[in-house]
Amino acid sequence: MSIQSKDQLLEFVHEAVRNTPVTDIHTHLFAESFGELLLWGVDELLTYHYLIAETFRYRQDLSYEDFWQMTKREQADLIWQTLFIEHTPYSEACRGVVTVLNRLGFDVGKRDLEKYRSYYAHVSASEYIDRILELAKVKTVVMTNDPFDAYERERWAEGGSVDPRFLAALRIDPLLNLWDGTWPKLAEQGYDVKEDLSGSTLAEIRRFLKDWIARMNPLYMAVSLPNDFAYPEDSVRARIIDECIIPVAREAAIPFAMMIGVKRKVNPSLKDAGDSLGKSDIGTVERIVSKYQDVKFLVTMLSRENQHELAVTARKNRNLLIFGCWWFLNNPSLIEEITRMRFELLGGSIIPQHSDCRILDQLLYKWDHSRGIIAKVLYDKYADLFDAGWRLEEDEIKRDVEDLLGGTFWKFLGKPDPAA
Ligand code: HDL
Ligand code: ZN
């Protein structure tokens, strides 16, 4: 049925974006079978590393050591008191907690943390997973799976994810960014590798990757790369990319995801909250994706300054699919700016957002907040067309939204959406 007015258009677009189930292509969530790796509940929500960084800003007197010696509950109490009681929680990470509590039906106005905690005492992980995925309308969660983590390796040895809603991504940062400390671990696991990449090392790295692809059936291989990532370069990283990652990605027919722009541990005392960012050289992306046009690449960049050139680079290379407003960009003002730029340069051939959730409950806020912005920008683009006489069909709007929230990802993979 075609849309007859802009009021009708506004209502329909917001409703379609709000209610279309999403494939969340990058998260740090895990299926229940991964045990303690899956984080959920209000104390995990409050001790999210974003909130830890923000709390220290108001606690000049608190030593890092004292904080890290606290129990999780004590940390959550301090964060709640600092960011939610002594100050108003309007930063995006704070607002997110308020959105989650509200969406769970708690009386947020009461600010009664003990009351919220009491709910979690009576709910199981599997019930909570079902409830959150349903409330957030997330149909598929792509995990970040680390073959270098001993606890996670045991979970895979027991069978890994048996929940079809949780799919794998093979994350290989230690291989590309910490080779000095990683090659001994590969040797321990039975791969005949040498620090100087001599002998059968490159073939053995390819075998390692293929073994994990067989075990995990990952949708893609992923790595985060520093802002000073250079390519080409006479380095171990560049050689492993060229001679291991690329051929294995090609043979397994899965994309290589590059998440570029991280400056790790600029404040090590903050642990996970201690990473920062830097502007990267878009030329690295240009040169890799144009050199390997028969391989698919998913790319996101961490610096706001890289967003426009990344979108233009995607116009030049159809094997490049850009995704998400990552990490320090996952804020309403930047999501809107970046999404507007991408729709104008690339139309719907993008993945506008991923959640990057570390705590299951966060799905409620990261998707609520982004859906609202995506709908607002999409409506504006449709309204421009409407004003020029274009008539929009309801089922075409639904098609566009389904593409933005997962369809384009699955088509890029060349795989059917398993949750369609
Ligand atoms: O490297 C990554 O995948 C990042 O997303 C980090 O996990 C980061 O700490 C984060 O949680 N960003 O949202
Ligand atoms: Zn992440």
CSV table of C-alpha atoms and ligand atoms in Angstrom, one decimal:
chain,number,residue,atom,x,y,z
A,1,MET,CA,0.0,0.0,0.0
A,2,SER,CA,1.5,3.4,-0.9
A,3,ILE,CA,2.1,6.1,1.7
A,4,GLN,CA,-0.2,9.1,1.1
A,5,SER,CA,1.2,11.7,3.5
A,6,LYS,CA,4.3,12.6,5.4
A,7,ASP,CA,2.5,12.1,8.7
A,8,GLN,CA,1.7,8.5,7.6
A,9,LEU,CA,5.3,8.2,6.4
A,10,LEU,CA,6.7,9.3,9.8
A,11,GLU,CA,4.5,6.8,11.7
A,12,PHE,CA,5.2,3.9,9.4
A,13,VAL,CA,9.0,4.4,9.3
A,14,HIS,CA,9.4,4.6,13.1
A,15,GLU,CA,7.1,1.6,13.6
A,16,ALA,CA,9.0,-0.5,11.0
A,17,VAL,CA,12.4,0.4,12.5
A,18,ARG,CA,11.2,-0.2,16.0
A,19,ASN,CA,9.7,-3.6,15.3
A,20,THR,CA,12.0,-5.2,12.7
A,21,PRO,CA,14.1,-8.0,14.3
A,22,VAL,CA,17.8,-7.2,14.0
A,23,THR,CA,21.0,-9.3,13.4
A,24,ASP,CA,23.6,-7.8,15.7
A,25,ILE,CA,26.8,-8.4,13.8
A,26,HIS,CA,29.4,-7.6,16.5
A,27,THR,CA,28.9,-8.2,20.3
A,28,HIS,CA,30.8,-9.5,23.2
A,29,LEU,CA,27.8,-11.6,24.3
A,30,PHE,CA,27.8,-15.4,24.6
A,31,ALA,CA,25.3,-18.2,24.5
A,32,GLU,CA,24.5,-19.7,27.9
A,33,SER,CA,26.7,-22.7,27.1
A,34,PHE,CA,29.7,-20.3,27.5
A,35,GLY,CA,29.1,-20.1,31.2
A,36,GLU,CA,30.7,-17.1,33.0
A,37,LEU,CA,31.6,-15.4,29.7
A,38,LEU,CA,28.0,-14.3,29.4
A,39,LEU,CA,27.5,-11.2,31.6
A,40,TRP,CA,24.0,-10.1,32.7
A,41,GLY,CA,22.3,-8.4,35.5
A,42,VAL,CA,22.3,-4.9,37.1
A,43,ASP,CA,25.7,-5.2,38.9
A,44,GLU,CA,27.4,-6.2,35.6
A,45,LEU,CA,25.4,-3.3,33.9
A,46,LEU,CA,26.8,-0.8,36.4
A,47,THR,CA,30.4,-2.0,36.3
A,48,TYR,CA,30.5,-1.7,32.4
A,49,HIS,CA,34.0,-0.3,31.7
A,50,TYR,CA,32.5,2.9,30.1
A,51,LEU,CA,30.9,3.7,33.5
A,52,ILE,CA,34.1,2.9,35.4
A,53,ALA,CA,36.0,5.5,33.4
A,54,GLU,CA,33.3,8.1,34.0
A,55,THR,CA,33.2,7.3,37.8
A,56,PHE,CA,36.9,7.9,38.2
A,57,ARG,CA,36.5,11.4,36.8
A,58,TYR,CA,34.5,12.4,39.9
A,59,ARG,CA,36.7,10.4,42.3
A,60,GLN,CA,40.1,12.1,42.1
A,61,ASP,CA,40.7,10.8,45.6
A,62,LEU,CA,40.0,7.1,44.8
A,63,SER,CA,43.1,5.0,44.0
A,64,TYR,CA,42.8,2.6,41.1
A,65,GLU,CA,44.1,-0.2,43.3
A,66,ASP,CA,41.4,0.4,46.0
A,67,PHE,CA,38.7,0.3,43.3
A,68,TRP,CA,40.0,-2.9,41.7
A,69,GLN,CA,40.1,-4.6,45.2
A,70,MET,CA,36.4,-3.9,45.7
A,71,THR,CA,33.8,-6.6,45.1
A,72,LYS,CA,31.7,-6.2,42.0
A,73,ARG,CA,28.8,-5.2,44.2
A,74,GLU,CA,30.9,-2.6,46.0
A,75,GLN,CA,32.0,-1.2,42.6
A,76,ALA,CA,28.4,-1.1,41.4
A,77,ASP,CA,27.3,0.7,44.6
A,78,LEU,CA,30.1,3.3,44.2
A,79,ILE,CA,29.3,3.8,40.5
A,80,TRP,CA,25.5,4.1,41.3
A,81,GLN,CA,26.2,6.6,44.0
A,82,THR,CA,28.6,8.7,41.9
A,83,LEU,CA,27.0,8.7,38.5
A,84,PHE,CA,23.3,8.3,39.3
A,85,ILE,CA,22.8,9.8,42.7
A,86,GLU,CA,25.4,12.5,43.2
A,87,HIS,CA,25.2,13.5,39.5
A,88,THR,CA,22.5,13.2,36.9
A,89,PRO,CA,23.0,10.2,34.5
A,90,TYR,CA,22.8,11.9,31.2
A,91,SER,CA,26.0,10.6,29.6
A,92,GLU,CA,25.1,7.9,26.9
A,93,ALA,CA,26.4,5.0,29.0
A,94,CYS,CA,24.5,6.2,32.1
A,95,ARG,CA,21.4,6.9,30.2
A,96,GLY,CA,21.6,3.4,28.8
A,97,VAL,CA,21.3,1.9,32.3
A,98,VAL,CA,18.2,4.1,32.9
A,99,THR,CA,16.7,2.9,29.6
A,100,VAL,CA,17.3,-0.8,30.6
A,101,LEU,CA,15.8,-0.4,34.0
A,102,ASN,CA,12.7,1.3,32.5
A,103,ARG,CA,12.3,-1.3,29.7
A,104,LEU,CA,12.5,-4.1,32.4
A,105,GLY,CA,9.5,-2.4,34.0
A,106,PHE,CA,11.3,-1.3,37.2
A,107,ASP,CA,10.1,1.9,39.0
A,108,VAL,CA,13.1,4.0,37.8
A,109,GLY,CA,11.9,7.1,39.6
A,110,LYS,CA,12.4,5.4,43.0
A,111,ARG,CA,16.2,4.9,42.2
A,112,ASP,CA,16.0,1.7,44.4
A,113,LEU,CA,19.0,-0.3,43.4
A,114,GLU,CA,18.4,-3.0,46.0
A,115,LYS,CA,14.9,-3.5,44.6
A,116,TYR,CA,16.3,-3.9,41.1
A,117,ARG,CA,18.9,-6.4,42.4
A,118,SER,CA,16.2,-8.5,44.1
A,119,TYR,CA,14.6,-9.2,40.7
A,120,TYR,CA,17.8,-10.9,39.4
A,121,ALA,CA,17.9,-13.3,42.4
A,122,HIS,CA,14.9,-15.1,40.9
A,123,VAL,CA,15.7,-15.3,37.2
A,124,SER,CA,17.8,-17.9,35.3
A,125,ALA,CA,20.2,-17.1,32.5
A,126,SER,CA,18.1,-18.9,29.9
A,127,GLU,CA,14.9,-17.2,31.0
A,128,TYR,CA,16.7,-13.8,30.9
A,129,ILE,CA,18.3,-14.5,27.5
A,130,ASP,CA,14.8,-15.2,26.1
A,131,ARG,CA,13.3,-12.2,27.7
A,132,ILE,CA,16.0,-9.7,26.6
A,133,LEU,CA,16.2,-10.9,23.0
A,134,GLU,CA,12.4,-10.7,22.8
A,135,LEU,CA,12.3,-7.2,24.4
A,136,ALA,CA,15.1,-5.9,22.3
A,137,LYS,CA,13.9,-7.6,19.1
A,138,VAL,CA,17.4,-9.1,18.5
A,139,LYS,CA,17.0,-12.3,16.5
A,140,THR,CA,20.7,-13.1,16.0
A,141,VAL,CA,23.7,-12.2,18.2
A,142,VAL,CA,27.2,-12.5,16.6
A,143,MET,CA,29.7,-13.3,19.4
A,144,THR,CA,33.4,-12.4,19.6
A,145,ASN,CA,35.2,-15.7,20.0
A,146,ASP,CA,38.8,-15.9,21.1
A,147,PRO,CA,40.7,-19.1,20.4
A,148,PHE,CA,43.5,-17.8,22.6
A,149,ASP,CA,41.3,-17.7,25.7
A,150,ALA,CA,41.8,-21.0,27.7
A,151,TYR,CA,38.3,-20.9,29.3
A,152,GLU,CA,36.6,-20.3,25.9
A,153,ARG,CA,38.7,-23.1,24.3
A,154,GLU,CA,37.2,-25.5,26.9
A,155,ARG,CA,33.7,-24.4,26.0
A,156,TRP,CA,34.4,-25.1,22.4
A,157,ALA,CA,35.8,-28.5,23.3
A,158,GLU,CA,32.4,-29.2,25.0
A,159,GLY,CA,30.5,-28.2,21.8
A,160,GLY,CA,30.5,-24.3,21.8
A,161,SER,CA,27.3,-22.6,21.0
A,162,VAL,CA,24.2,-24.9,20.6
A,163,ASP,CA,21.9,-21.9,20.6
A,164,PRO,CA,21.1,-20.9,17.0
A,165,ARG,CA,20.5,-17.3,18.1
A,166,PHE,CA,24.2,-17.0,19.0
A,167,LEU,CA,26.6,-17.3,16.1
A,168,ALA,CA,30.4,-17.2,16.1
A,169,ALA,CA,33.0,-14.7,14.8
A,170,LEU,CA,36.7,-15.8,14.9
A,171,ARG,CA,38.7,-13.0,16.7
A,172,ILE,CA,42.4,-13.1,16.1
A,173,ASP,CA,44.0,-9.9,17.6
A,174,PRO,CA,46.8,-11.8,19.4
A,175,LEU,CA,47.9,-13.3,16.1
A,176,LEU,CA,48.2,-10.0,14.3
A,177,ASN,CA,49.0,-7.6,17.1
A,178,LEU,CA,50.9,-9.7,19.7
A,179,TRP,CA,52.9,-12.2,17.6
A,180,ASP,CA,55.8,-12.2,20.1
A,181,GLY,CA,53.6,-13.5,22.8
A,182,THR,CA,51.3,-15.6,20.6
A,183,TRP,CA,53.6,-17.9,18.6
A,184,PRO,CA,54.6,-19.9,21.8
A,185,LYS,CA,50.9,-20.4,22.5
A,186,LEU,CA,50.4,-21.8,18.9
A,187,ALA,CA,53.4,-24.0,19.4
A,188,GLU,CA,51.9,-25.3,22.7
A,189,GLN,CA,48.7,-26.1,20.8
A,190,GLY,CA,50.7,-28.3,18.4
A,191,TYR,CA,51.3,-25.8,15.5
A,192,ASP,CA,54.9,-25.9,14.2
A,193,VAL,CA,55.6,-22.1,14.2
A,194,LYS,CA,58.7,-20.1,14.6
A,195,GLU,CA,59.0,-16.5,15.8
A,196,ASP,CA,60.7,-15.4,12.5
A,197,LEU,CA,57.8,-17.0,10.4
A,198,SER,CA,60.4,-19.4,8.9
A,199,GLY,CA,59.9,-23.1,7.9
A,200,SER,CA,56.2,-24.2,7.9
A,201,THR,CA,55.1,-21.3,10.1
A,202,LEU,CA,52.8,-19.6,7.6
A,203,ALA,CA,51.2,-22.9,6.6
A,204,GLU,CA,50.7,-23.8,10.3
A,205,ILE,CA,49.0,-20.4,10.9
A,206,ARG,CA,46.7,-21.2,8.0
A,207,ARG,CA,46.0,-24.6,9.6
A,208,PHE,CA,45.3,-23.0,13.0
A,209,LEU,CA,42.8,-20.7,11.3
A,210,LYS,CA,41.2,-23.5,9.4
A,211,ASP,CA,41.0,-25.7,12.5
A,212,TRP,CA,39.1,-22.9,14.3
A,213,ILE,CA,36.9,-22.2,11.3
A,214,ALA,CA,35.9,-25.9,11.3
A,215,ARG,CA,35.3,-25.8,15.0
A,216,MET,CA,33.4,-22.5,15.3
A,217,ASN,CA,31.8,-22.1,11.8
A,218,PRO,CA,32.4,-18.3,12.2
A,219,LEU,CA,30.5,-15.8,10.0
A,220,TYR,CA,33.8,-13.9,9.6
A,221,MET,CA,37.3,-13.5,10.9
A,222,ALA,CA,37.9,-10.2,12.9
A,223,VAL,CA,40.7,-8.2,14.2
A,224,SER,CA,41.0,-4.8,15.9
A,225,LEU,CA,43.9,-2.8,14.5
A,226,PRO,CA,45.8,0.2,16.0
A,227,ASN,CA,45.4,3.7,14.6
A,228,ASP,CA,48.9,3.5,13.3
A,229,PHE,CA,48.2,0.3,11.3
A,230,ALA,CA,50.2,0.5,8.1
A,231,TYR,CA,49.8,-1.5,4.9
A,232,PRO,CA,51.7,-2.6,3.0
A,233,GLU,CA,54.5,-2.8,5.5
A,234,ASP,CA,57.5,-5.0,6.0
A,235,SER,CA,56.1,-6.5,9.2
A,236,VAL,CA,54.9,-9.8,10.7
A,237,ARG,CA,51.4,-8.4,10.8
A,238,ALA,CA,51.3,-7.6,7.1
A,239,ARG,CA,52.9,-10.9,6.1
A,240,ILE,CA,50.3,-12.9,8.2
A,241,ILE,CA,47.5,-10.8,6.6
A,242,ASP,CA,48.8,-11.4,3.1
A,243,GLU,CA,49.9,-15.1,3.4
A,244,CYS,CA,47.5,-16.4,6.0
A,245,ILE,CA,44.3,-14.3,6.7
A,246,ILE,CA,43.6,-13.5,3.0
A,247,PRO,CA,44.0,-17.0,1.5
A,248,VAL,CA,42.1,-18.6,4.4
A,249,ALA,CA,39.3,-16.0,4.1
A,250,ARG,CA,39.1,-16.7,0.4
A,251,GLU,CA,39.1,-20.5,0.8
A,252,ALA,CA,36.5,-20.4,3.6
A,253,ALA,CA,34.5,-17.8,1.7
A,254,ILE,CA,34.1,-15.6,4.8
A,255,PRO,CA,34.8,-11.9,5.2
A,256,PHE,CA,37.8,-10.4,7.0
A,257,ALA,CA,36.6,-7.8,9.4
A,258,MET,CA,39.0,-5.0,10.3
A,259,MET,CA,38.2,-2.7,13.2
A,260,ILE,CA,40.7,0.1,12.9
A,261,GLY,CA,41.8,2.9,15.2
A,262,VAL,CA,42.3,1.6,18.7
A,263,LYS,CA,45.1,2.9,20.9
A,264,ARG,CA,45.2,0.1,23.5
A,265,LYS,CA,46.0,0.8,27.2
A,266,VAL,CA,46.7,4.5,27.1
A,267,ASN,CA,45.7,4.3,30.8
A,268,PRO,CA,46.5,0.8,31.9
A,269,SER,CA,45.2,1.4,35.4
A,270,LEU,CA,41.7,1.5,33.9
A,271,LYS,CA,42.0,-2.0,32.5
A,272,ASP,CA,39.3,-2.5,29.8
A,273,ALA,CA,38.4,1.2,30.2
A,274,GLY,CA,41.9,2.2,29.5
A,275,ASP,CA,41.8,2.1,25.7
A,276,SER,CA,41.6,5.1,23.5
A,277,LEU,CA,41.5,6.0,19.8
A,278,GLY,CA,43.4,7.7,17.0
A,279,LYS,CA,42.8,8.8,13.4
A,280,SER,CA,43.9,6.1,11.0
A,281,ASP,CA,45.3,6.0,7.5
A,282,ILE,CA,42.3,5.2,5.2
A,283,GLY,CA,44.9,4.3,2.6
A,284,THR,CA,45.4,1.0,4.4
A,285,VAL,CA,41.8,0.0,3.8
A,286,GLU,CA,41.9,1.3,0.2
A,287,ARG,CA,45.1,-0.7,-0.6
A,288,ILE,CA,44.0,-4.0,1.1
A,289,VAL,CA,40.4,-4.1,-0.3
A,290,SER,CA,41.4,-3.1,-3.8
A,291,LYS,CA,44.3,-5.6,-3.9
A,292,TYR,CA,42.0,-8.5,-2.9
A,293,GLN,CA,38.8,-7.9,-4.9
A,294,ASP,CA,37.8,-11.5,-4.6
A,295,VAL,CA,37.8,-11.3,-0.8
A,296,LYS,CA,35.0,-9.6,1.2
A,297,PHE,CA,35.9,-7.1,3.9
A,298,LEU,CA,33.8,-5.7,6.8
A,299,VAL,CA,35.3,-2.5,8.1
A,300,THR,CA,34.6,-0.1,10.9
A,301,MET,CA,36.8,2.7,12.1
A,302,LEU,CA,37.0,4.2,15.6
A,303,SER,CA,37.8,7.8,14.7
A,304,ARG,CA,35.0,10.3,13.7
A,305,GLU,CA,37.6,11.8,11.4
A,306,ASN,CA,37.8,8.6,9.4
A,307,GLN,CA,34.1,8.2,8.7
A,308,HIS,CA,33.7,10.3,5.5
A,309,GLU,CA,36.7,8.8,3.8
A,310,LEU,CA,35.6,5.3,4.8
A,311,ALA,CA,32.2,5.8,3.2
A,312,VAL,CA,33.8,7.1,0.0
A,313,THR,CA,36.2,4.1,0.0
A,314,ALA,CA,33.2,1.8,0.1
A,315,ARG,CA,31.9,3.6,-3.0
A,316,LYS,CA,35.0,2.5,-4.8
A,317,ASN,CA,35.1,-1.1,-3.6
A,318,ARG,CA,32.0,-3.3,-3.7
A,319,ASN,CA,33.8,-6.0,-1.7
A,320,LEU,CA,33.9,-3.5,1.3
A,321,LEU,CA,30.9,-3.3,3.6
A,322,ILE,CA,31.2,-0.7,6.3
A,323,PHE,CA,29.5,-1.2,9.6
A,324,GLY,CA,28.5,0.3,12.9
A,325,CYS,CA,29.1,3.4,15.0
A,326,TRP,CA,31.8,1.7,17.0
A,327,TRP,CA,32.6,2.3,20.7
A,328,PHE,CA,33.3,6.0,21.2
A,329,LEU,CA,31.1,6.8,18.2
A,330,ASN,CA,28.1,5.0,19.7
A,331,ASN,CA,26.5,8.2,20.9
A,332,PRO,CA,23.3,9.8,19.5
A,333,SER,CA,25.0,12.9,18.0
A,334,LEU,CA,27.6,10.9,16.2
A,335,ILE,CA,25.3,8.0,15.2
A,336,GLU,CA,23.0,10.6,13.5
A,337,GLU,CA,25.9,12.4,11.8
A,338,ILE,CA,27.5,9.2,10.5
A,339,THR,CA,24.2,7.5,9.5
A,340,ARG,CA,23.1,10.7,7.6
A,341,MET,CA,26.5,10.7,5.8
A,342,ARG,CA,26.3,7.0,4.9
A,343,PHE,CA,22.7,7.1,3.6
A,344,GLU,CA,23.7,10.1,1.4
A,345,LEU,CA,26.8,8.4,0.1
A,346,LEU,CA,25.9,4.8,0.0
A,347,GLY,CA,22.1,4.5,0.3
A,348,GLY,CA,21.2,1.2,2.0
A,349,SER,CA,24.4,-0.7,1.2
A,350,ILE,CA,25.7,-0.4,4.7
A,351,ILE,CA,25.3,-1.9,8.1
A,352,PRO,CA,24.3,1.1,10.1
A,353,GLN,CA,24.8,-0.3,13.5
A,354,HIS,CA,26.0,-3.1,15.8
A,355,SER,CA,25.7,-3.0,19.5
A,356,ASP,CA,29.1,-4.1,20.8
A,357,CYS,CA,27.3,-5.2,24.0
A,358,ARG,CA,29.3,-6.7,26.7
A,359,ILE,CA,26.4,-7.2,29.0
A,360,LEU,CA,23.2,-8.9,27.8
A,361,ASP,CA,20.9,-6.3,29.3
A,362,GLN,CA,22.6,-3.6,27.2
A,363,LEU,CA,20.8,-4.9,24.1
A,364,LEU,CA,17.7,-3.1,25.4
A,365,TYR,CA,19.4,0.3,25.3
A,366,LYS,CA,21.9,0.1,22.5
A,367,TRP,CA,19.2,-1.0,20.1
A,368,ASP,CA,16.4,1.3,21.4
A,369,HIS,CA,18.6,4.3,21.1
A,370,SER,CA,20.0,3.5,17.7
A,371,ARG,CA,16.7,2.4,16.2
A,372,GLY,CA,15.3,5.8,17.0
A,373,ILE,CA,18.1,7.6,15.3
A,374,ILE,CA,18.1,5.3,12.2
A,375,ALA,CA,14.3,5.9,11.9
A,376,LYS,CA,14.7,9.6,12.2
A,377,VAL,CA,17.4,9.8,9.5
A,378,LEU,CA,15.6,7.3,7.2
A,379,TYR,CA,12.4,9.3,7.5
A,380,ASP,CA,14.2,12.5,6.4
A,381,LYS,CA,15.6,10.7,3.3
A,382,TYR,CA,12.2,9.3,2.4
A,383,ALA,CA,10.6,12.7,3.0
A,384,ASP,CA,13.0,14.3,0.5
A,385,LEU,CA,11.8,11.8,-2.0
A,386,PHE,CA,8.2,12.3,-1.1
A,387,ASP,CA,8.5,16.0,-1.6
A,388,ALA,CA,9.9,15.3,-5.1
A,389,GLY,CA,6.9,13.3,-6.0
A,390,TRP,CA,8.3,9.8,-5.3
A,391,ARG,CA,5.6,7.5,-3.8
A,392,LEU,CA,6.8,5.0,-1.2
A,393,GLU,CA,5.2,1.6,-0.8
A,394,GLU,CA,4.9,0.2,2.8
A,395,ASP,CA,6.4,-3.2,1.8
A,396,GLU,CA,9.3,-1.4,0.2
A,397,ILE,CA,10.0,0.5,3.4
A,398,LYS,CA,9.8,-2.8,5.3
A,399,ARG,CA,12.3,-4.3,2.7
A,400,ASP,CA,14.7,-1.3,3.2
A,401,VAL,CA,14.6,-1.6,7.0
A,402,GLU,CA,15.0,-5.4,7.0
A,403,ASP,CA,18.1,-4.9,4.8
A,404,LEU,CA,19.6,-2.2,7.1
A,405,LEU,CA,19.0,-4.4,10.2
A,406,GLY,CA,20.6,-7.6,8.9
A,407,GLY,CA,19.5,-8.4,5.3
A,408,THR,CA,22.4,-6.6,3.7
A,409,PHE,CA,24.8,-8.4,6.0
A,410,TRP,CA,23.5,-11.8,5.1
A,411,LYS,CA,23.4,-11.0,1.4
A,412,PHE,CA,27.1,-9.8,1.6
A,413,LEU,CA,28.0,-13.1,3.3
A,414,GLY,CA,26.1,-15.0,0.5
A,415,LYS,CA,24.2,-16.9,3.2
A,416,PRO,CA,20.5,-17.1,4.0
A,417,ASP,CA,19.4,-15.4,7.2
A,418,PRO,CA,19.0,-18.4,9.5
A,419,ALA,CA,16.4,-16.6,11.5
A,420,ALA,CA,14.4,-15.3,8.6
B,1,HDL,O1,37.9,-4.5,20.4
B,1,HDL,C1,36.6,-4.4,20.4
B,1,HDL,O2,35.9,-5.3,19.9
B,1,HDL,C2,36.0,-3.3,21.2
B,1,HDL,O3,34.6,-3.2,21.0
B,1,HDL,C3,36.3,-3.4,22.7
B,1,HDL,O4,35.8,-4.6,23.1
B,1,HDL,C4,35.9,-2.2,23.5
B,1,HDL,O5,36.4,-2.4,24.8
B,1,HDL,C5,34.4,-2.1,23.6
B,1,HDL,O6,33.8,-2.7,24.5
B,1,HDL,N1,33.8,-1.2,22.8
B,1,HDL,O7,32.4,-1.0,22.9
B,2,ZN,ZN,33.8,-4.9,20.3
